Short mmCIF file of C-alpha atoms in Angstrom, two decimals:
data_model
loop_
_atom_site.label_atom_id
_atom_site.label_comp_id
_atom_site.label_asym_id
_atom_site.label_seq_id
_atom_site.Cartn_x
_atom_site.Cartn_y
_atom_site.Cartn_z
CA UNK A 1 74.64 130.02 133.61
CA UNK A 2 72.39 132.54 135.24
CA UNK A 3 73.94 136.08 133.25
CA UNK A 4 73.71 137.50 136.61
CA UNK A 5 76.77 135.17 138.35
CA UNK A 6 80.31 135.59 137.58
CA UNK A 7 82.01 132.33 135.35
CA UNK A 8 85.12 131.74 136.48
CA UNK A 9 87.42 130.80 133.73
CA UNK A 10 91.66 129.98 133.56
CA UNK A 11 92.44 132.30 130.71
CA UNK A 12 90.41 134.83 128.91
CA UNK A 13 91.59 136.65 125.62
CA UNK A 14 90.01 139.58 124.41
CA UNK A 15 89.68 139.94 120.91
CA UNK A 16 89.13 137.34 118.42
CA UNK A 17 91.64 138.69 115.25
CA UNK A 18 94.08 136.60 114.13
CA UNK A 19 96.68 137.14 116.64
CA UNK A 20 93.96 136.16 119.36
CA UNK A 21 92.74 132.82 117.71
CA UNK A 22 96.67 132.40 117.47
CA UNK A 23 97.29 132.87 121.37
CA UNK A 24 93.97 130.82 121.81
CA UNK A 25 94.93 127.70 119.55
CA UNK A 26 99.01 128.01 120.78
CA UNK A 27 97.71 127.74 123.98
CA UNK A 28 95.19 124.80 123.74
CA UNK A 29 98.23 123.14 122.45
CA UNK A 30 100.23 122.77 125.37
CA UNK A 31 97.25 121.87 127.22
CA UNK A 32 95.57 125.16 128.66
CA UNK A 33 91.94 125.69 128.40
CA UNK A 34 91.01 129.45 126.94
CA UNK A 35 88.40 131.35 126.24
CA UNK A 36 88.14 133.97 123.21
CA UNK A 37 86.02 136.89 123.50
CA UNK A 38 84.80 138.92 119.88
CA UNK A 39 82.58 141.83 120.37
CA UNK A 40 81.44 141.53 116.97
CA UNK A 41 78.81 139.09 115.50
CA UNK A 42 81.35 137.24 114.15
CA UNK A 43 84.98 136.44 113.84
CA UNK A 44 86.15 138.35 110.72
CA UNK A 45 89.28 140.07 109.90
CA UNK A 46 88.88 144.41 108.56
CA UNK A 47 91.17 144.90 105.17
CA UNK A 48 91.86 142.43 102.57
CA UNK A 49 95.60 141.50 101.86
CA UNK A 50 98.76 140.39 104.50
CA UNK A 51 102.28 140.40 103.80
CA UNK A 52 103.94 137.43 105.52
CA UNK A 53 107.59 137.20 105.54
CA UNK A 54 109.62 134.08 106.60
CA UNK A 55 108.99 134.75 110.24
CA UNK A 56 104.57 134.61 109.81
CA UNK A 57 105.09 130.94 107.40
CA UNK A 58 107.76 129.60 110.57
CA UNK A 59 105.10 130.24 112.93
CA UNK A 60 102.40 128.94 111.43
CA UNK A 61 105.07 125.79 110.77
CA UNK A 62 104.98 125.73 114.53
CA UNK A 63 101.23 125.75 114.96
CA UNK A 64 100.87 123.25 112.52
CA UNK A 65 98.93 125.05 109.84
CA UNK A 66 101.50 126.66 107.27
CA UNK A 67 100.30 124.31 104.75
CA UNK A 68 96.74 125.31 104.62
CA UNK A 69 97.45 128.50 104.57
CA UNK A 70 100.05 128.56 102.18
CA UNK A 71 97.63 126.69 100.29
CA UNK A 72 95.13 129.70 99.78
CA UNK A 73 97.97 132.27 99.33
CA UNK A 74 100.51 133.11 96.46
CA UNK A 75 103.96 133.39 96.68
CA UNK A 76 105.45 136.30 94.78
CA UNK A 77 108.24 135.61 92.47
CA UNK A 78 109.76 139.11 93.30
CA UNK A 79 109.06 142.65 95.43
CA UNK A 80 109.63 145.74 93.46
CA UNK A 81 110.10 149.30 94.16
CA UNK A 82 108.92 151.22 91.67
CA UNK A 83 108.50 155.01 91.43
CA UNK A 84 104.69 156.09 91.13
CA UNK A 85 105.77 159.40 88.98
CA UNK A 86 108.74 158.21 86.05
CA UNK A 87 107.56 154.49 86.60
CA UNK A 88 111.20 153.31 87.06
CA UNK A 89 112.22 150.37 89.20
CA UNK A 90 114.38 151.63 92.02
CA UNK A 91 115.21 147.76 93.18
CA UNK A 92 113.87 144.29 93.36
CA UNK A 93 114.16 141.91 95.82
CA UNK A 94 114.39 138.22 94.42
CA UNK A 95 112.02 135.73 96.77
CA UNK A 96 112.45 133.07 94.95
CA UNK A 97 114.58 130.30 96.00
CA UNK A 98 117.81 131.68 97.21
CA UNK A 99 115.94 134.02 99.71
CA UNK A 100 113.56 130.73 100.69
CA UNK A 101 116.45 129.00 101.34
CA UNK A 102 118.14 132.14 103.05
CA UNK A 103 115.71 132.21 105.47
CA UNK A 104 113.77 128.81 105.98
CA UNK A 105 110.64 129.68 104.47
CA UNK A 106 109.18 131.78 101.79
CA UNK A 107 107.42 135.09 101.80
CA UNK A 108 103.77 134.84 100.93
CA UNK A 109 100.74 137.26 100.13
CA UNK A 110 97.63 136.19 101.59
CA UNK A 111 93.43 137.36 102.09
CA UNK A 112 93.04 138.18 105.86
CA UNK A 113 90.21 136.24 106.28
CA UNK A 114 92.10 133.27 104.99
CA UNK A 115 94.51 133.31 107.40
CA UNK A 116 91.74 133.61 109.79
CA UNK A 117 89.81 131.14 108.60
CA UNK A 118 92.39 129.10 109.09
CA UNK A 119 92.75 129.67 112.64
CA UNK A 120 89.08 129.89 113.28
CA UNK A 121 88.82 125.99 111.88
CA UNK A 122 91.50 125.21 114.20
CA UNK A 123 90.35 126.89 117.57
CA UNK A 124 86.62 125.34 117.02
CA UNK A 125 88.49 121.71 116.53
CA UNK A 126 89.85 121.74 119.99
CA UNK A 127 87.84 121.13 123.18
CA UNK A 128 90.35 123.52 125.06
CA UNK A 129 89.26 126.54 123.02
CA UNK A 130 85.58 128.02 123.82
CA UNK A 131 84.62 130.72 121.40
CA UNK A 132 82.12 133.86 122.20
CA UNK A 133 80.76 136.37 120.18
CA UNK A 134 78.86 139.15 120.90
CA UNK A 135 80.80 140.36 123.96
CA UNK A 136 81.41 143.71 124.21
CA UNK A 137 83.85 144.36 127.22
CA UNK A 138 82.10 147.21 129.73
CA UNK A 139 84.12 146.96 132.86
CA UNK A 140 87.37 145.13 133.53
CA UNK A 141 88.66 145.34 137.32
CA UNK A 142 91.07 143.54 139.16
CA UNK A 143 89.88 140.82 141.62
CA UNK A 144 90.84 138.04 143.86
CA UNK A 145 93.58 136.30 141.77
CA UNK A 146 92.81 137.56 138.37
CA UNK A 147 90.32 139.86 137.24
CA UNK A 148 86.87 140.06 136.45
CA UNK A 149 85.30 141.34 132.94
CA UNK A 150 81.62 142.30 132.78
CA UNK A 151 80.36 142.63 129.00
CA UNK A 152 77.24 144.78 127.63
CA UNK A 153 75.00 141.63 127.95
CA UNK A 154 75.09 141.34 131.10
CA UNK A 155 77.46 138.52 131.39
CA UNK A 156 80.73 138.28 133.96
CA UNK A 157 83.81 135.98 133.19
CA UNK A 158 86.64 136.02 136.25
CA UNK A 159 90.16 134.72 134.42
CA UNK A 160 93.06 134.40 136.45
CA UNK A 161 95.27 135.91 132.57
CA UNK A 162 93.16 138.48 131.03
CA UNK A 163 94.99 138.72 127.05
CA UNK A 164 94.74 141.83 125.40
CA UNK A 165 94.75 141.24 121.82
CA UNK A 166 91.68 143.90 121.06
CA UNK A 167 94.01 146.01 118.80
CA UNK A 168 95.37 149.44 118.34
CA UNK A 169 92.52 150.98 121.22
CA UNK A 170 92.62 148.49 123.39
CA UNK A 171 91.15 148.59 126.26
CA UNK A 172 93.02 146.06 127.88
CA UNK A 173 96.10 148.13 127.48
CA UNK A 174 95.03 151.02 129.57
CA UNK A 175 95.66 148.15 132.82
CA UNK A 176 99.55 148.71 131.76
CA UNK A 177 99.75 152.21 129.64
CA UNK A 178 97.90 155.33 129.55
CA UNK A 179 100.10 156.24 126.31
CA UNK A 180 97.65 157.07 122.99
CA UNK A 181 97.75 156.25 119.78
CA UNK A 182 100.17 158.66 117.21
CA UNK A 183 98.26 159.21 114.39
CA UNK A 184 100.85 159.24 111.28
CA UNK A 185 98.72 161.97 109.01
CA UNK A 186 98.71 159.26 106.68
CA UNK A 187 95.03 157.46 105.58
CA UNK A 188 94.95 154.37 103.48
CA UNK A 189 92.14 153.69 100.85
CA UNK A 190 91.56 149.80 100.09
CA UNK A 191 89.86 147.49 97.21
CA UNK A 192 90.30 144.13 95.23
CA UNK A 193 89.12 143.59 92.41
CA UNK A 194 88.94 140.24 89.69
CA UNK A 195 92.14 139.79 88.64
CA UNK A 196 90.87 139.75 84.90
CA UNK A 197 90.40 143.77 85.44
CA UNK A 198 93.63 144.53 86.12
CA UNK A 199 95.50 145.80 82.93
CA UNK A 200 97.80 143.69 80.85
CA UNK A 201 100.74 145.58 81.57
CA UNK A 202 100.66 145.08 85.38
CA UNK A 203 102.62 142.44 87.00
CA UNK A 204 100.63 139.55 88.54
CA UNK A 205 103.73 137.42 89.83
CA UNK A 206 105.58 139.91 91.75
CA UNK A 207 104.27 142.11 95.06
CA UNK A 208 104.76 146.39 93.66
CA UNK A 209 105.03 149.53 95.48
CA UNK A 210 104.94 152.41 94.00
CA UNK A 211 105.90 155.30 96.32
CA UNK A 212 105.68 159.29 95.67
CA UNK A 213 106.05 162.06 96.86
CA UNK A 214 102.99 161.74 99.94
CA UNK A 215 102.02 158.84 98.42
CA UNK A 216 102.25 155.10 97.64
CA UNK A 217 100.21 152.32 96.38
CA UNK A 218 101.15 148.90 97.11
CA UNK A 219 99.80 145.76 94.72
CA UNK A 220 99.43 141.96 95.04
CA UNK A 221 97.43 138.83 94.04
CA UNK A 222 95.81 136.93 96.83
CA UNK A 223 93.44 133.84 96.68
CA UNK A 224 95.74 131.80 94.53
CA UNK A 225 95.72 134.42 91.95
CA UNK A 226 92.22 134.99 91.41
CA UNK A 227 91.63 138.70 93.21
CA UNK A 228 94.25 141.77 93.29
CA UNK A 229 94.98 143.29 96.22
CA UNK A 230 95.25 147.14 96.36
CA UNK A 231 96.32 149.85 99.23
CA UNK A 232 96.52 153.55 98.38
CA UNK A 233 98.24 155.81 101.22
CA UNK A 234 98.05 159.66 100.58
CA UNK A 235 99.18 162.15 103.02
CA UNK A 236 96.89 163.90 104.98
CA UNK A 237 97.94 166.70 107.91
CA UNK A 238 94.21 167.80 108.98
CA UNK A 239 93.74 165.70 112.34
CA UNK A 240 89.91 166.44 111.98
CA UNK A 241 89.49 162.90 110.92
CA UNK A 242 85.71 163.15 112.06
CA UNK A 243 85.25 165.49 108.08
CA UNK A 244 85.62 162.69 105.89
CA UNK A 245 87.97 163.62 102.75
CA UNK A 246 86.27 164.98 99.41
CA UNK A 247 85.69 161.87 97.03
CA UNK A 248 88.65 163.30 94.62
CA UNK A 249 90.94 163.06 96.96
CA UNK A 250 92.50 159.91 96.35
CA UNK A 251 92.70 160.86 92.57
CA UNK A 252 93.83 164.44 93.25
CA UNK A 253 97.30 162.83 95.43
CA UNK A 254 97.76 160.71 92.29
CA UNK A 255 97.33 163.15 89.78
CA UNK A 256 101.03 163.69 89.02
CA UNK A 257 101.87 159.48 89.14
CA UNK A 258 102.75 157.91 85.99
CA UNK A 259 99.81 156.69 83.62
CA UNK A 260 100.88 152.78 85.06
CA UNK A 261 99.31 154.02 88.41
CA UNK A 262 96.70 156.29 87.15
CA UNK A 263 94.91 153.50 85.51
CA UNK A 264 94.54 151.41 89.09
CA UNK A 265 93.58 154.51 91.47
CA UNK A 266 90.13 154.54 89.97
CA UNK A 267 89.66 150.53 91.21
CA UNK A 268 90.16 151.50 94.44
CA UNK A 269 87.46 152.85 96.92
CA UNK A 270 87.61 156.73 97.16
CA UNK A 271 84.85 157.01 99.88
CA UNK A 272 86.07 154.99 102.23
CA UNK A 273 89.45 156.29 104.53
CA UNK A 274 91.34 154.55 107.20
CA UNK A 275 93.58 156.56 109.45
CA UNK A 276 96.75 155.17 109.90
CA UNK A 277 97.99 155.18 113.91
CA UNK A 278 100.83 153.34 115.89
CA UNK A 279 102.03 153.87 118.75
CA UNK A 280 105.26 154.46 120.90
CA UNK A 281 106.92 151.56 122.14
CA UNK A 282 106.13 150.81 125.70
CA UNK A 283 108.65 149.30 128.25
CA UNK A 284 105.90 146.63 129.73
CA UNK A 285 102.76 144.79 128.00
CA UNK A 286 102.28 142.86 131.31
CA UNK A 287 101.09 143.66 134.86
CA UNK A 288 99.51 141.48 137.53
CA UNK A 289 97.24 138.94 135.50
CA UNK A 290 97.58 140.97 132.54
CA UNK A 291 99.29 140.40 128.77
CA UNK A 292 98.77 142.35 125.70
CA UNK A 293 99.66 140.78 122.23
CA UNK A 294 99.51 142.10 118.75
CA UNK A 295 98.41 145.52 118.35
CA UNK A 296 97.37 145.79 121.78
CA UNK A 297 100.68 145.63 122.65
CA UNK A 298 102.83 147.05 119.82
CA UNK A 299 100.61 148.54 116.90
CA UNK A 300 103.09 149.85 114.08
CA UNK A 301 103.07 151.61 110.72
CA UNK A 302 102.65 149.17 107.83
CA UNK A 303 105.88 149.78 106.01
CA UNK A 304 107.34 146.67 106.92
CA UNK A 305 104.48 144.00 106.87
CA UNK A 306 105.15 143.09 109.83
CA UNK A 307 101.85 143.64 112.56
CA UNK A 308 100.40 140.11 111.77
CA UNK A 309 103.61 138.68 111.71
CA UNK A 310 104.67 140.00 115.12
CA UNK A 311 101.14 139.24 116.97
CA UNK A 312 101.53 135.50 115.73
CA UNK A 313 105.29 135.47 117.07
CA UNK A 314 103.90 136.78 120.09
CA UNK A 315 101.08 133.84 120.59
CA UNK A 316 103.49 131.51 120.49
CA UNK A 317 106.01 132.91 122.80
CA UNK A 318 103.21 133.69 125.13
CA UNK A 319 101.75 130.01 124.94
CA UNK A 320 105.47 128.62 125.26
CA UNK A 321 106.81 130.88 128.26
CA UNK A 322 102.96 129.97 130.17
CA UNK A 323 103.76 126.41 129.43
CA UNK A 324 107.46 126.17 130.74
CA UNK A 325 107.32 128.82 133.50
CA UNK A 326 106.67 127.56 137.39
CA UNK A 327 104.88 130.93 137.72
CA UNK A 328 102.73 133.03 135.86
CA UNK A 329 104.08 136.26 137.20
CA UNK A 330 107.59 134.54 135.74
CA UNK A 331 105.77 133.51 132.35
CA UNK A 332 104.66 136.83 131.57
CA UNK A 333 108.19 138.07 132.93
CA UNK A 334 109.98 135.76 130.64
CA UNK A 335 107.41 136.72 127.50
CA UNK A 336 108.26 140.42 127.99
CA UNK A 337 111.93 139.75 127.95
CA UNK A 338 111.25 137.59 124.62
CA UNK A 339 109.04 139.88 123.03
CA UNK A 340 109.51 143.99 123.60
CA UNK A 341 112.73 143.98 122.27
CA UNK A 342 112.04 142.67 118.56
CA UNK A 343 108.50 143.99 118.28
CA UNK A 344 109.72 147.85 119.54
CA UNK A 345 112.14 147.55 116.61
CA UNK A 346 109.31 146.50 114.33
CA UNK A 347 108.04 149.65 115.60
CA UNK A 348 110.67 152.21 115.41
CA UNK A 349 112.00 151.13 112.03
CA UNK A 350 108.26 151.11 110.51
CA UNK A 351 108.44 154.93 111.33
CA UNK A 352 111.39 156.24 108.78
CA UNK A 353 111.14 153.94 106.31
CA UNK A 354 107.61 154.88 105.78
CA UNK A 355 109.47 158.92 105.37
CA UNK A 356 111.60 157.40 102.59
CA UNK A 357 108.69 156.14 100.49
CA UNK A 358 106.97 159.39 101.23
CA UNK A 359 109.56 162.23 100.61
CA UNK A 360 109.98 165.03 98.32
CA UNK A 361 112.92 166.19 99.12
CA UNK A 362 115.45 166.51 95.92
CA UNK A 363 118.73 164.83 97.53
CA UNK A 364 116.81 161.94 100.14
CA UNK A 365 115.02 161.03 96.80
CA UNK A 366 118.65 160.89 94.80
CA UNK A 367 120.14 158.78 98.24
CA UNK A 368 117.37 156.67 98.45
CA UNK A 369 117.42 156.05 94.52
CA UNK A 370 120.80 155.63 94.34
CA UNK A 371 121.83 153.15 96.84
CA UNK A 372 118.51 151.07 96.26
CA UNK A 373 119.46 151.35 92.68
CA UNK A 374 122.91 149.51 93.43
CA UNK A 375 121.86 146.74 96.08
CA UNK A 376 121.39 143.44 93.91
CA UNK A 377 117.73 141.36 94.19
CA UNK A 378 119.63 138.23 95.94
CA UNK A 379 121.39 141.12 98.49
CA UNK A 380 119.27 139.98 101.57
CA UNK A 381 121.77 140.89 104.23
CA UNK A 382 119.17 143.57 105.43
CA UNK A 383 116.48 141.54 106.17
CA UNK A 384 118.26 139.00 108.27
CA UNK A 385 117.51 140.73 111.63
CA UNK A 386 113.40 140.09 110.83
CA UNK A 387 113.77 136.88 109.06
CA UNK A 388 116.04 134.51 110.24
CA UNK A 389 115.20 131.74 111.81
CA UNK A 390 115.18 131.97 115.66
CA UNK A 391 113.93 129.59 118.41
CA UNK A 392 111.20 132.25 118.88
CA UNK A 393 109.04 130.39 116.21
CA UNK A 394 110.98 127.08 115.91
CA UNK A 395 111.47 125.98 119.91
#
């Protein structure tokens, strides 16, 4: 087609992460032909590890590829709270099988490109899923019965659904929010390295956090052991992001941590910073034509490993409510009404619970110790809001 004429296509979706190949292969599986826009060269996933609790492995059960994901991933024996200055445990959560049989499925660590991989191989395996690269959204204005997206090369796509799932600045979102992104003053340094490097008296079964005063460092194997996973958070107030940090930095928020710690910060990429943004919950991720999923719709602090979990809940609600609805303006209705309610919790608890791992304050740190201290690993009563199972990932 001649770049100069407009394709018309039945749904397009914006952004080709893993909640977007999601959407795009949920979709294709009740029947409904999509198209998935990347503005990269290719589809690839930023950062290196995912936490996915019960919720992510039951919707992937639902799409039909928790085995081969599960299959590149490692499940934890426990999670452990340690703190990153005396090196004490302040509590453990057991996942082995009590909590797997809690809540359905088990909690799993994972590479990000794995679990996109795994998508990927499933979206270019069905003839109801076309794939683009290279398409860097320009222009996006509303038109008869949809809207119609023109892209830097030239090229014009009219959908009848537009799907936002281009992530924390999407511009997909500014059809339903003008609202900007919060950032936390909170950046987060990354790295894996060979398993073999990590020191013999660091855990390789269980997923640690260590969390100090400004500062924590969460750890886990991914790729079936073989590479460890590291993320280093350190405070930092200055909003003139555009100065990158001095290179002893990272190091210099560590310096009081126990020698445990210490010995890892140096594995870890010092030169390279990511800012850590969310946003406030929003009461509507649809408008005429419109959807937003994933970060697009509700992007949230990491503390409870939840963003990938929550966009892939969200492709299949979307795909299910498109499928069953009479309408689309009742769909997208309906998905809202599924959705907003679970994910702006997501969202709003991600917030203080981040404060807890990060405060110095004497007597929070002696409540926070002290009532962790006393909850027992197999106590999972608090997680049963966020992991049981529900017909959002089952139906």
């Amino acid at each position: 087609m001649n770049k100069s004429q407009t394709e018309p296509v039945e749904t397009l979706i914006i952004g080709g992460g893993i909640g977007g190949l999601a959407a795009a292969y949920a979709m294709a599986r009740t029947g409904r032909a999509v198209h998935v826009v990347e503005q990269a060269p290719e589809f690839t996933e930023i950062g290196a590890g995912l936490q996915m609790g019960p919720n992510a492995s039951a919707a992937l059960d639902h799409l039909g590829l928790y085995d081969k994901v599960v299959s590149r991933a490692v499940l934890p024996r426990a999670g452990v709270m340690r703190d990153a200055i005396t090196g004490g445990t302040i509590t453990t959560l057991d996942l082995g099988p009590a909590f797997q049989s809690r809540f359905g499925y088990p909690y799993f660590v994972v590479h990000r490109n794995d679990v996109l991989e795994v998508l990927l191989d499933a979206c270019r395996q069905s003839p109801l899923v076309t794939l683009l690269t290279d398409m860097q959204v320009v222009g996006l204005d509303r038109a008869d019965h949809g809207h119609e997206v023109t892209f830097k090369n030239g090229r014009r796509i009219h959908a009848q659904l537009v799907i936002g799932a281009d992530g924390l600045w999407s511009l997909v979102r500014g059809l339903v929010s003008d609202d900007k992104p919060v950032f936390s003053e909170y950046v987060a340094f990354r790295g894996t390295v060979p398993t073999s490097a990590v020191s013999d008296d660091m855990s390789l079964d269980d997923v640690v956090l260590w969390v100090g005063p400004g500062v924590h460092l969460m750890q886990y194997p991914v790729r079936g052991g073989q590479v460890y996973n590291q993320v280093a958070v350190i405070r930092r107030p200055d909003p003139s992001l555009d100065t990158p940090m001095s290179p002893s930095a990272l190091n210099d928020a560590f310096a009081a941590a126990c020698p445990a710690v210490r010995r890892c910060i140096p594995l870890i990429d010092s030169t390279k910073e990511w800012p850590l943004y969310d946003r406030d919950p929003i009461a509507r991720w649809t408008t005429d034509g419109v959807a937003l999923i994933g970060d697009a719709a509700h992007p949230m602090l990491q503390y409870l490993g939840q963003g990938a979990c929550q966009a892939l809940e969200d492709a299949i609600s979307l795909a299910r409510h498109l499928a069953t609805e009479t309408t689309l303006s009742n769909a997208l209705t309906a998905y809202e009404s599924d959705r907003i309610p679970r994910a702006s919790r997501c969202q709003r608890s991600a917030r203080p619970w981040g404060e807890l791992w990060h405060s110095a304050d004497p007597l929070t740190l002696a409540l926070r110790d002290r009532v962790l201290g006393q909850r027992r690993p197999d106590d999972f009563s608090e997680l049963d809001w966020l992991y049981a199972p529900s017909e959002r990932t089952t139906a």
